[in-house]
PDB file of C-alpha atoms in Angstrom:
ATOM      1  CA  ARG I   1     -75.437 -21.538   0.571  1.00 51.00           C
ATOM      2  CA  SER I   2     -77.855 -22.789   3.169  1.00 60.00           C
ATOM      3  CA  GLY I   3     -76.531 -22.184   6.632  1.00 70.00           C
ATOM      4  CA  GLU I   4     -74.412 -19.224   5.511  1.00 72.00           C
ATOM      5  CA  PRO I   5     -75.329 -15.853   7.015  1.00 69.00           C
ATOM      6  CA  SER I   6     -76.953 -13.342   4.703  1.00 71.00           C
ATOM      7  CA  LEU I   7     -75.328 -10.021   3.931  1.00 66.00           C
ATOM      8  CA  ALA I   8     -77.871  -8.288   6.159  1.00 72.00           C
ATOM      9  CA  GLU I   9     -76.884 -10.563   9.067  1.00 76.00           C
ATOM     10  CA  ILE I  10     -73.203  -9.700   8.812  1.00 73.00           C
ATOM     11  CA  GLU I  11     -73.512  -6.033   7.870  1.00 78.00           C
ATOM     12  CA  LYS I  12     -73.937  -4.616  11.391  1.00 82.00           C
ATOM     13  CA  PRO I  13     -71.070  -6.628  12.958  1.00 85.00           C
ATOM     14  CA  LEU I  14     -68.914  -5.730   9.954  1.00 82.00           C
ATOM     15  CA  GLN I  15     -69.647  -2.030  10.418  1.00 85.00           C
ATOM     16  CA  SER I  16     -68.755  -2.303  14.112  1.00 91.00           C
ATOM     17  CA  MET I  17     -65.503  -4.061  13.225  1.00 89.00           C
ATOM     18  CA  GLN I  18     -64.660  -1.359  10.693  1.00 89.00           C
ATOM     19  CA  VAL I  19     -65.139   1.391  13.286  1.00 92.00           C
ATOM     20  CA  GLU I  20     -63.056  -0.458  15.879  1.00 95.00           C
ATOM     21  CA  ALA I  21     -60.287  -1.303  13.393  1.00 94.00           C
ATOM     22  CA  ARG I  22     -60.137   2.315  12.225  1.00 94.00           C
ATOM     23  CA  ASN I  23     -60.029   3.597  15.818  1.00 97.00           C
ATOM     24  CA  LEU I  24     -57.272   1.139  16.724  1.00 97.00           C
ATOM     25  CA  LEU I  25     -55.140   1.991  13.686  1.00 97.00           C
ATOM     26  CA  GLU I  26     -55.577   5.737  14.213  1.00 97.00           C
ATOM     27  CA  THR I  27     -54.650   5.396  17.890  1.00 98.00           C
ATOM     28  CA  MET I  28     -51.569   3.368  17.010  1.00 98.00           C
ATOM     29  CA  ALA I  29     -50.595   5.877  14.310  1.00 97.00           C
ATOM     30  CA  SER I  30     -50.895   8.752  16.800  1.00 97.00           C
ATOM     31  CA  LYS I  31     -48.264   7.062  19.003  1.00 97.00           C
ATOM     32  CA  ILE I  32     -45.666   6.918  16.224  1.00 97.00           C
ATOM     33  CA  GLU I  33     -42.862   9.374  16.857  1.00 96.00           C
ATOM     34  CA  GLY I  34     -41.109  11.388  14.207  1.00 95.00           C
ATOM     35  CA  PRO I  35     -42.482  13.188  11.178  1.00 94.00           C
ATOM     36  CA  GLU I  36     -46.191  12.977  10.371  1.00 93.00           C
ATOM     37  CA  THR I  37     -45.325  11.002   7.265  1.00 94.00           C
ATOM     38  CA  ASN I  38     -44.372   8.018   9.471  1.00 96.00           C
ATOM     39  CA  ALA I  39     -47.916   7.822  10.825  1.00 96.00           C
ATOM     40  CA  LEU I  40     -49.389   8.304   7.349  1.00 96.00           C
ATOM     41  CA  VAL I  41     -47.263   5.486   5.913  1.00 97.00           C
ATOM     42  CA  PHE I  42     -48.386   3.268   8.800  1.00 97.00           C
ATOM     43  CA  LEU I  43     -52.049   3.999   8.031  1.00 97.00           C
ATOM     44  CA  VAL I  44     -51.632   3.519   4.272  1.00 97.00           C
ATOM     45  CA  ASN I  45     -49.894   0.173   4.790  1.00 97.00           C
ATOM     46  CA  ASN I  46     -52.457  -1.100   7.263  1.00 97.00           C
ATOM     47  CA  TYR I  47     -55.535   0.055   5.347  1.00 96.00           C
ATOM     48  CA  ASP I  48     -54.045  -1.626   2.274  1.00 97.00           C
ATOM     49  CA  LEU I  49     -53.524  -4.823   4.278  1.00 96.00           C
ATOM     50  CA  VAL I  50     -57.140  -4.807   5.455  1.00 94.00           C
ATOM     51  CA  LEU I  51     -58.319  -4.319   1.870  1.00 94.00           C
ATOM     52  CA  THR I  52     -56.107  -7.169   0.655  1.00 95.00           C
ATOM     53  CA  ILE I  53     -57.777  -9.480   3.159  1.00 93.00           C
ATOM     54  CA  PHE I  54     -61.230  -8.226   2.156  1.00 89.00           C
ATOM     55  CA  HIS I  55     -60.412  -8.855  -1.527  1.00 91.00           C
ATOM     56  CA  GLU I  56     -59.087 -12.346  -0.767  1.00 93.00           C
ATOM     57  CA  ARG I  57     -62.323 -13.117   1.077  1.00 88.00           C
ATOM     58  CA  GLN I  58     -64.248 -11.665  -1.877  1.00 87.00           C
ATOM     59  CA  LEU I  59     -66.314  -9.319   0.249  1.00 81.00           C
ATOM     60  CA  GLN I  60     -68.789  -7.178  -1.613  1.00 79.00           C
ATOM     61  CA  ARG I  61     -67.828  -3.660  -2.677  1.00 85.00           C
ATOM     62  CA  SER I  62     -70.083  -2.170  -0.009  1.00 81.00           C
ATOM     63  CA  ALA I  63     -68.078  -3.968   2.677  1.00 79.00           C
ATOM     64  CA  ARG I  64     -64.776  -2.660   1.284  1.00 89.00           C
ATOM     65  CA  ALA I  65     -65.908   0.913   0.611  1.00 91.00           C
ATOM     66  CA  VAL I  66     -65.043   2.318   4.041  1.00 91.00           C
ATOM     67  CA  PHE I  67     -61.437   1.153   3.927  1.00 93.00           C
ATOM     68  CA  GLU I  68     -61.063   2.100   0.265  1.00 95.00           C
ATOM     69  CA  GLU I  69     -62.068   5.658   1.184  1.00 95.00           C
ATOM     70  CA  LEU I  70     -59.763   5.715   4.215  1.00 94.00           C
ATOM     71  CA  LEU I  71     -56.870   4.467   2.091  1.00 96.00           C
ATOM     72  CA  SER I  72     -57.523   7.078  -0.568  1.00 96.00           C
ATOM     73  CA  GLU I  73     -57.652   9.874   2.043  1.00 96.00           C
ATOM     74  CA  GLN I  74     -54.362   8.816   3.630  1.00 95.00           C
ATOM     75  CA  ILE I  75     -52.611   8.516   0.263  1.00 96.00           C
ATOM     76  CA  GLN I  76     -53.725  12.059  -0.565  1.00 96.00           C
ATOM     77  CA  ARG I  77     -52.497  13.333   2.815  1.00 95.00           C
ATOM     78  CA  LEU I  78     -49.192  11.524   2.333  1.00 94.00           C
ATOM     79  CA  SER I  79     -48.682  12.982  -1.123  1.00 94.00           C
ATOM     80  CA  ARG I  80     -49.323  16.503   0.229  1.00 94.00           C
ATOM     81  CA  ALA I  81     -46.994  15.956   3.199  1.00 90.00           C
ATOM     82  CA  SER I  82     -44.094  14.629   1.104  1.00 76.00           C
TER      83      SER I  82
END
């Protein structure tokens, strides 16, 4: 493990990436025309994709928590909107 960055060293850049990814996906979703459910499906699919990549890379739970919460929120919104 020598030479690999510690969790503390990657935590801040990871948090910045999470904020930017969320902002980008929300901006893209806001541009989708049609019923609100189209934007919600877009967000659910993309948050799920991000989490799949995080799981494949075996990131710690703390690194995945933000997107797990976002995914859960969008699924709830989608189920209410349907």
